[in-house]
Amino acid sequence: MPATDTSIIATEELAAAHRMGADEFRLACEKLGRAPNLTELGIISVMWSEHCSYKSSRVWLKKLPTTGPHVICGPGENAGVIDIGDGHAIIFKMESHNHPSFIEPYQGAATGVGGIMRDVFTMGARPIALLNALRFGAPDHAKTRHLVAGVVAGIGDYGNCMGVPTVGGETNFDARYNGNILVNAMCVGLADANRIFYSAAAGAGNPVVYVGSKTGRDGIHGATMASAEFDDNSQEQRPTVQVGDPFAEKLLLEACLELMAEDAILAIQDMGAAGLTSSSVEMAAKGGSGIELNLDLVPQREEGMTAYEMMLSESQERMLMVLRPGSEPLAERIFRKWELDFAVIGTTTDTGHLVLRHKGALVADLPTGILADEAPMYNRPIAPKSVPAIVPAEDVPAPNSLGDALVALIGSPHLASRRWIWEQYDHMVMDDTVVRPGSDAAVVRIHGTNKAVALTTDVTPRYCYADPFEGGKQAVAETWRNITAAGGKPLAITDCMNFGNPERPEIMAEFARAIEGMGEACRALEYPVVSGNVSLYNETNGEGILPTPAIGGVGLIADVSRVATVALKPGDEIVVLVGAETGHLGQSLWQQQATGRVEGAPPPVDLAAEKKAGDFVRGLVEAGVTSTVHDISDGGTLVALAEMALAGKRGLTYARAEWLAPHAAAFGEEQGRYLVGLSRGEAARVLDDAKADGIPARIVAEVGGDAIAIGGEKPVALTDLGRLHEDWFPTYMSGRR
Amino acid sequence: MKARITVTLKNGVLDPQGRAIANALHSLGFGGVEDVRQGKLIEVELKAADEAAAKTELDAMCRQLLANPVIENYRVELL
Amino acid sequence: MKARITVTLKNGVLDPQGRAIANALHSLGFGGVEDVRQGKLIEVELKAADEAAAKTELDAMCRQLLANPVIENYRVELL
Amino acid sequence: MKAAVIVFPGSNCDRDAAVTLEAVTGVKPAMVWHGDEALPKVDLIVLPGGFSYGDYLRSGAMAAQSPVVRAVKAEAARGVAVLGICNGFQILTETGLLPGALMRNSGLNFICRNVDLTVERADTTFTNAYTQGERVTIPIAHKDGSYFADDETLDRIEGEGQVVFRYAPDADGGSGNPNGSRRDIAGLIDRSGRIMGLMPHPERAADAALGGIDGRRLFESLTRTLN
Ligand SMILES: Nc1ncnc2c1ncn2[C@@H]1O[C@H](COP(=O)(O)OP(=O)(O)O)[C@@H](O)[C@H]1O
Ligand SMILES: [Mg+2]
């Protein structure tokens, strides 16, 4: 960029260089009544980018249910807030860092984690857990191993240094992510329900304060990059990657929380994508005020930064606050104690404008409305593709032996243990991790109490591709199910909508239908959306990723001694399957294993049955009848049973559904099902109760021995199965596979 | 043949390590320290036909693995 | 004044990072690589009366902070 | 027993240590900020886990040079017990209060998992509630936990009985050493018997709700001895 000068007046060409189309440029000039100067153009272009304005997605996001008895603050703030009783609030959100992580996996993933934590602690919460939803390309793709290594190390190093446990997440491999991986990070924080901090900066004459790290020329134009499709030239955009400094963030966290305990902050907003621009504009626009900044006062890391550069810098570990007048000295003392920069850089006004001065000159004067509420909004055309027909089980090849098929599935990249990943994350720090990674949902105790939250992230992208509506439903339902399996009452979700180019009607249709499916599930399960993030243009050379609406769910466990995990326990004699068995093999991992493809309709989600079965199972955990529950998902019943056996180091004898083809019974991926470990006596009672409630349930396994015994076949020894399950990841990452 | 590769952060890229070291040196009383940048040193022992071949190979190693051109510069010296 | 400090592991101290780099280079097809050792590069910009004073000061920095004598050697060069 | 927990910028197991100390001793420890000039009069000083000053140069290196650690050294010289956990152990080796160094794990990655340890010494201030040779399970969480000292030093510390915890072999005979530590060393005591450092986190294994209580007896030992 040339040195900024108010004399450089924007043109269509200059706008195009900022990825702003001619129409939008004309609209901007019209609204402004003149052409913007270069600094102003930079500000408008980032605020109008997909990343900040949600211009393609807003019309659809509005359709999601966002209210409920537990919701304190839904979408629209830095993160969502729910009430978990006793004066405690849980603040959480998920966000993508896809493009930066593809270009520089370590730093991209690390700064993603840093960013989502700031969204949560800016609202007054201490982060208590992190999760991450990762999608990589095919394992045999040349870049995959390097990307996995970098992303995992980046997430781990940042969260570990912050001292926040990373307790869960998910990892998929699919060739459709070869050129565009997905790195979605979720942060969950705990706050005092009556001390939540918001970003609206109402009122004039209040000091605007910059805290945290200094501003450098980091990631200038990151926000527009995140909204642009990749092409082979994108390697050229490299300097836009930022380096994370978790130590600075840790100091920022402690300093902010220390100041938040005082009565000093009127409004606070982290500087994330589009840094100083979006934070100042959003604070003023939400508060109906204006903001005037003197950029000379911005703490700078590099010499000779222009107004343009300062406004668009994405340097990390920074916050913008509006303080109660007079509290500056107190705030300054706290930030200096933590060795962070602190500077009063402006004041709020009643003009409704963002006004910037630099070196004595007025360098920008823009009405905030243009930048926020009046940003363009598109109702883009959609062209839904037809939903494929259900594939009958007979059309999916059957294995010669269920045991061999189980061995193949459990040792495949899709189902192999993720221990290699989560052992690199400190998942125990803060001493409240009651259920560690490796179960259905992680359980994190609310410090100093007897209650806990259950946390999970889920989506099955292959289902979403086949049928975005059912896939959207399924993603929400699966988080609900995972929380339920841990014994939790699901309360609310956050989402991270990762899709391709919305200007293509078939992609826009995927987005729209997924939202509709999610909304239907949220309504039926009374499980609202309180925060989220949209990442579009996830494509390389015109090939889109699988539609991936990642869902992060939060549930409440009232009594931390009543939780369930997947591992078979010493008292378990019987495994009961709760839910209906129909042998749905379309889109299943077995179909993929057997044919190399997935085809047909995904398994449908019957939300009424889902709720009934889930409430029933949760009741068993709450009553202390069982502490062993696993939901049935990828790979079907036999895989889920094997996972319980491996985790508990106890064998079992499998009794398949005799009315189905054996492979459909074993590997069908019907939804809304759970496996429950019980003593013999309790099993009988549970079956009676299920029957009385009209919920399908039957005995699916007898526990015992040290193998998975399958009628008429050679038993599969747990030690062998366990080795395959555990070895895939370390072997792959060592380069030996 | 022996080579020394140094990998340093590009100008303008945040260097938290370097800054932390500078701060620590200051608090130890080394007031003359104005700036610190941290980098990596990689010493490679390799078989190559001649110096030119070695240089080409080392250069390829840097581009492919040892440095990330997004944020780093590298320099190769034969010893 | 500018100085370059290199910190390397002592002989006999295992260097898992160096070994991992060597393995990775091999699997990328750089068969000529025989050994790799990784170290640290610390570039310091400092004010000092003269070269001798700078050297003394840099040496003190290394002994007090920049290198751990149990496992590391260091070398100071003025640039 | 009165205890103090030192809080460096970047410490992150300070609260965990304090909670466990209070649960075991019934007394809230004093939390001492790294910038504080003087230490309160206590029987035990804990250097907690975390990433002091970001650990950007070498783990523990910068903390070892901090003023508060100078004060800790002075207290140690007066006979106050010092316990370094994880980053605290790294700090103690960096200061020279304990011999050797903690290097990058041999597998290079951060590792967080339960490990089995053998108690080599059950007659110390820190471990008298254990039995000699006992096998206990305590979590680790570190990237730089590979203990190194040269052969001569190793022979000397073994000879003087300074090795308190070792990584135990796996049930199936595997090494069980998670990080490449020489002679499987997981925890050490100094010659005076008043300073101990260990990589595993006993404070993470002191609450049954979190899945294990084998670390609790370390704090019970201290209470017994120092009361
Ligand atoms: N897919 C979504 N569903 C619900 N809310 C969303 C979604 N995407 C974004 N939001 C909400 O829109 C607001 C702006 O999001 P974003 O720009 O990602 O926040 P930030 O500026 O804090 O990074 C947030 O309140 C977020 O929760
Ligand atoms: Mg935000």
CSV table of N, CA and C in Angstrom, one decimal, chain A residues 559-634:
chain,number,residue,atom,x,y,z
A,559,ASP,N,-25.2,-32.7,39.3
A,559,ASP,CA,-24.4,-33.4,40.4
A,559,ASP,C,-23.3,-34.2,39.7
A,560,VAL,N,-22.1,-33.7,40.0
A,560,VAL,CA,-20.9,-34.2,39.3
A,560,VAL,C,-20.6,-35.6,39.6
A,561,SER,N,-21.2,-36.2,40.7
A,561,SER,CA,-21.0,-37.6,40.9
A,561,SER,C,-21.9,-38.5,40.0
A,562,ARG,N,-22.8,-37.8,39.3
A,562,ARG,CA,-23.7,-38.6,38.4
A,562,ARG,C,-23.4,-38.3,37.0
A,563,VAL,N,-22.3,-38.8,36.5
A,563,VAL,CA,-21.9,-38.6,35.1
A,563,VAL,C,-21.7,-40.0,34.5
A,564,ALA,N,-21.7,-40.0,33.2
A,564,ALA,CA,-21.5,-41.3,32.5
A,564,ALA,C,-20.3,-41.1,31.5
A,565,THR,N,-19.6,-42.2,31.3
A,565,THR,CA,-18.6,-42.2,30.3
A,565,THR,C,-18.7,-43.5,29.4
A,566,VAL,N,-18.0,-43.6,28.4
A,566,VAL,CA,-18.2,-44.7,27.4
A,566,VAL,C,-17.6,-46.0,28.0
A,567,ALA,N,-16.6,-45.9,28.9
A,567,ALA,CA,-15.9,-47.2,29.3
A,567,ALA,C,-16.8,-48.1,30.1
A,568,LEU,N,-16.8,-49.4,29.7
A,568,LEU,CA,-17.5,-50.4,30.5
A,568,LEU,C,-16.9,-50.4,31.9
A,569,LYS,N,-17.7,-50.4,32.9
A,569,LYS,CA,-17.3,-50.4,34.3
A,569,LYS,C,-17.3,-51.8,34.9
A,570,PRO,N,-16.7,-52.0,36.1
A,570,PRO,CA,-16.7,-53.4,36.7
A,570,PRO,C,-18.1,-53.9,36.9
A,571,GLY,N,-19.1,-53.1,37.3
A,571,GLY,CA,-20.4,-53.6,37.6
A,571,GLY,C,-21.3,-53.9,36.4
A,572,ASP,N,-20.8,-53.5,35.2
A,572,ASP,CA,-21.6,-53.7,34.0
A,572,ASP,C,-21.6,-55.2,33.5
A,573,GLU,N,-22.8,-55.7,33.4
A,573,GLU,CA,-23.0,-57.1,33.0
A,573,GLU,C,-23.6,-57.2,31.6
A,574,ILE,N,-24.4,-56.2,31.3
A,574,ILE,CA,-25.3,-56.2,30.1
A,574,ILE,C,-25.1,-54.9,29.4
A,575,VAL,N,-25.2,-54.9,28.1
A,575,VAL,CA,-25.4,-53.6,27.4
A,575,VAL,C,-26.7,-53.6,26.7
A,576,VAL,N,-27.5,-52.5,27.0
A,576,VAL,CA,-28.8,-52.3,26.4
A,576,VAL,C,-28.7,-51.3,25.3
A,577,LEU,N,-29.3,-51.6,24.2
A,577,LEU,CA,-29.4,-50.6,23.1
A,577,LEU,C,-30.7,-49.9,23.2
A,578,VAL,N,-30.7,-48.6,23.3
A,578,VAL,CA,-31.9,-47.8,23.4
A,578,VAL,C,-32.1,-47.1,22.0
A,579,GLY,N,-33.2,-47.2,21.4
A,579,GLY,CA,-33.4,-46.6,20.1
A,579,GLY,C,-33.8,-47.7,19.0
A,580,ALA,N,-34.2,-47.2,17.9
A,580,ALA,CA,-34.7,-48.1,16.9
A,580,ALA,C,-33.6,-48.6,15.9
A,581,GLU,N,-33.6,-49.9,15.6
A,581,GLU,CA,-32.6,-50.4,14.6
A,581,GLU,C,-33.3,-50.7,13.3
A,582,THR,N,-32.8,-50.0,12.3
A,582,THR,CA,-33.4,-50.2,10.9
A,582,THR,C,-32.3,-50.6,9.9
A,583,GLY,N,-31.1,-50.5,10.3
A,583,GLY,CA,-30.0,-50.9,9.4
A,583,GLY,C,-29.7,-50.0,8.2
A,584,HIS,N,-29.6,-48.7,8.6
A,584,HIS,CA,-29.3,-47.7,7.5
A,584,HIS,C,-27.9,-47.6,7.1
A,585,LEU,N,-27.5,-48.1,6.0
A,585,LEU,CA,-26.1,-48.1,5.6
A,585,LEU,C,-25.7,-47.0,4.6
A,586,GLY,N,-26.7,-46.2,4.1
A,586,GLY,CA,-26.3,-45.1,3.2
A,586,GLY,C,-25.5,-44.1,3.9
A,587,GLN,N,-24.4,-43.6,3.3
A,587,GLN,CA,-23.5,-42.6,3.9
A,587,GLN,C,-22.8,-43.1,5.1
A,588,SER,N,-22.8,-44.4,5.3
A,588,SER,CA,-22.1,-45.0,6.5
A,588,SER,C,-20.6,-45.2,6.2
A,589,LEU,N,-19.9,-45.2,7.3
A,589,LEU,CA,-18.4,-45.5,7.2
A,589,LEU,C,-18.2,-46.9,6.6
A,590,TRP,N,-19.2,-47.9,6.9
A,590,TRP,CA,-19.0,-49.2,6.3
A,590,TRP,C,-19.2,-49.1,4.8
A,591,GLN,N,-20.1,-48.3,4.3
A,591,GLN,CA,-20.3,-48.2,2.9
A,591,GLN,C,-19.0,-47.6,2.3
A,592,GLN,N,-18.4,-46.7,2.9
A,592,GLN,CA,-17.2,-46.1,2.4
A,592,GLN,C,-16.1,-47.1,2.4
A,593,GLN,N,-16.0,-47.9,3.5
A,593,GLN,CA,-14.9,-48.9,3.6
A,593,GLN,C,-15.1,-49.9,2.5
A,594,ALA,N,-16.3,-50.3,2.3
A,594,ALA,CA,-16.6,-51.4,1.3
A,594,ALA,C,-16.5,-51.0,-0.1
A,595,THR,N,-16.9,-49.7,-0.4
A,595,THR,CA,-17.0,-49.4,-1.8
A,595,THR,C,-16.1,-48.2,-2.2
A,596,GLY,N,-15.5,-47.6,-1.2
A,596,GLY,CA,-14.7,-46.4,-1.5
A,596,GLY,C,-15.5,-45.1,-1.7
A,597,ARG,N,-16.8,-45.2,-1.5
A,597,ARG,CA,-17.7,-44.0,-1.7
A,597,ARG,C,-18.7,-44.0,-0.7
A,598,VAL,N,-19.3,-42.8,-0.5
A,598,VAL,CA,-20.6,-42.8,0.3
A,598,VAL,C,-21.7,-42.3,-0.7
A,599,GLU,N,-22.8,-43.0,-0.5
A,599,GLU,CA,-23.9,-42.7,-1.4
A,599,GLU,C,-25.3,-42.8,-0.7
A,600,GLY,N,-26.3,-42.2,-1.4
A,600,GLY,CA,-27.6,-42.3,-0.9
A,600,GLY,C,-27.9,-41.2,0.2
A,601,ALA,N,-29.1,-41.4,0.8
A,601,ALA,CA,-29.6,-40.4,1.8
A,601,ALA,C,-28.9,-40.8,3.1
A,602,PRO,N,-28.6,-39.7,3.9
A,602,PRO,CA,-28.0,-40.0,5.2
A,602,PRO,C,-29.1,-40.5,6.1
A,603,PRO,N,-28.8,-41.1,7.2
A,603,PRO,CA,-29.8,-41.5,8.2
A,603,PRO,C,-30.6,-40.3,8.6
A,604,PRO,N,-31.9,-40.5,8.6
A,604,PRO,CA,-32.8,-39.4,9.0
A,604,PRO,C,-32.8,-39.3,10.6
A,605,VAL,N,-33.1,-38.0,11.0
A,605,VAL,CA,-33.2,-37.8,12.5
A,605,VAL,C,-34.7,-37.6,12.8
A,606,ASP,N,-35.2,-38.5,13.6
A,606,ASP,CA,-36.6,-38.3,14.1
A,606,ASP,C,-36.5,-37.6,15.4
A,607,LEU,N,-36.8,-36.3,15.4
A,607,LEU,CA,-36.5,-35.5,16.6
A,607,LEU,C,-37.4,-35.8,17.8
A,608,ALA,N,-38.6,-36.3,17.5
A,608,ALA,CA,-39.4,-36.7,18.7
A,608,ALA,C,-38.9,-37.9,19.3
A,609,ALA,N,-38.5,-38.9,18.5
A,609,ALA,CA,-37.9,-40.1,19.1
A,609,ALA,C,-36.5,-39.8,19.8
A,610,GLU,N,-35.8,-38.9,19.1
A,610,GLU,CA,-34.5,-38.4,19.7
A,610,GLU,C,-34.7,-37.9,21.1
A,611,LYS,N,-35.7,-37.1,21.3
A,611,LYS,CA,-35.9,-36.4,22.6
A,611,LYS,C,-36.3,-37.5,23.6
A,612,LYS,N,-37.2,-38.3,23.2
A,612,LYS,CA,-37.7,-39.3,24.1
A,612,LYS,C,-36.6,-40.3,24.6
A,613,ALA,N,-35.8,-40.8,23.6
A,613,ALA,CA,-34.8,-41.7,24.0
A,613,ALA,C,-33.7,-41.0,24.9
A,614,GLY,N,-33.4,-39.8,24.5
A,614,GLY,CA,-32.3,-39.0,25.2
A,614,GLY,C,-32.8,-38.8,26.7
A,615,ASP,N,-34.0,-38.3,26.8
A,615,ASP,CA,-34.5,-38.0,28.1
A,615,ASP,C,-34.5,-39.2,29.0
A,616,PHE,N,-34.9,-40.3,28.4
A,616,PHE,CA,-34.9,-41.6,29.1
A,616,PHE,C,-33.5,-42.0,29.6
A,617,VAL,N,-32.5,-41.9,28.7
A,617,VAL,CA,-31.1,-42.3,29.1
A,617,VAL,C,-30.6,-41.4,30.1
A,618,ARG,N,-30.8,-40.1,29.9
A,618,ARG,CA,-30.3,-39.1,30.9
A,618,ARG,C,-30.9,-39.4,32.3
A,619,GLY,N,-32.2,-39.8,32.3
A,619,GLY,CA,-32.8,-40.1,33.6
A,619,GLY,C,-32.1,-41.3,34.3
A,620,LEU,N,-31.6,-42.2,33.5
A,620,LEU,CA,-30.9,-43.4,34.1
A,620,LEU,C,-29.6,-42.9,34.8
A,621,VAL,N,-28.9,-42.0,34.1
A,621,VAL,CA,-27.6,-41.5,34.7
A,621,VAL,C,-27.9,-40.6,35.9
A,622,GLU,N,-28.9,-39.8,35.8
A,622,GLU,CA,-29.3,-38.9,36.9
A,622,GLU,C,-29.7,-39.7,38.1
A,623,ALA,N,-30.4,-40.8,37.9
A,623,ALA,CA,-30.8,-41.6,39.0
A,623,ALA,C,-29.7,-42.5,39.6
A,624,GLY,N,-28.6,-42.5,38.9
A,624,GLY,CA,-27.5,-43.3,39.4
A,624,GLY,C,-27.6,-44.8,39.0
A,625,VAL,N,-28.5,-45.1,38.1
A,625,VAL,CA,-28.7,-46.5,37.6
A,625,VAL,C,-27.5,-46.9,36.8
A,626,THR,N,-26.9,-46.0,36.0
A,626,THR,CA,-25.7,-46.4,35.2
A,626,THR,C,-24.7,-45.2,35.2
A,627,SER,N,-23.5,-45.6,35.0
A,627,SER,CA,-22.5,-44.5,34.7
A,627,SER,C,-21.7,-44.9,33.4
A,628,THR,N,-22.4,-45.8,32.6
A,628,THR,CA,-21.8,-46.2,31.3
A,628,THR,C,-22.8,-45.9,30.2
A,629,VAL,N,-22.5,-44.9,29.4
A,629,VAL,CA,-23.4,-44.7,28.2
A,629,VAL,C,-22.5,-44.2,27.1
A,630,HIS,N,-22.9,-44.7,25.9
A,630,HIS,CA,-22.2,-44.3,24.7
A,630,HIS,C,-23.3,-44.1,23.6
A,631,ASP,N,-23.2,-43.0,22.9
A,631,ASP,CA,-24.2,-42.9,21.8
A,631,ASP,C,-23.6,-43.6,20.6
A,632,ILE,N,-24.5,-44.0,19.7
A,632,ILE,CA,-24.1,-44.8,18.5
A,632,ILE,C,-24.0,-43.7,17.3
A,633,SER,N,-22.8,-43.6,16.8
A,633,SER,CA,-22.7,-42.7,15.7
A,633,SER,C,-21.8,-43.3,14.6
A,634,ASP,N,-20.8,-42.6,14.1
A,634,ASP,CA,-20.0,-43.1,13.0
A,634,ASP,C,-19.6,-44.6,13.2
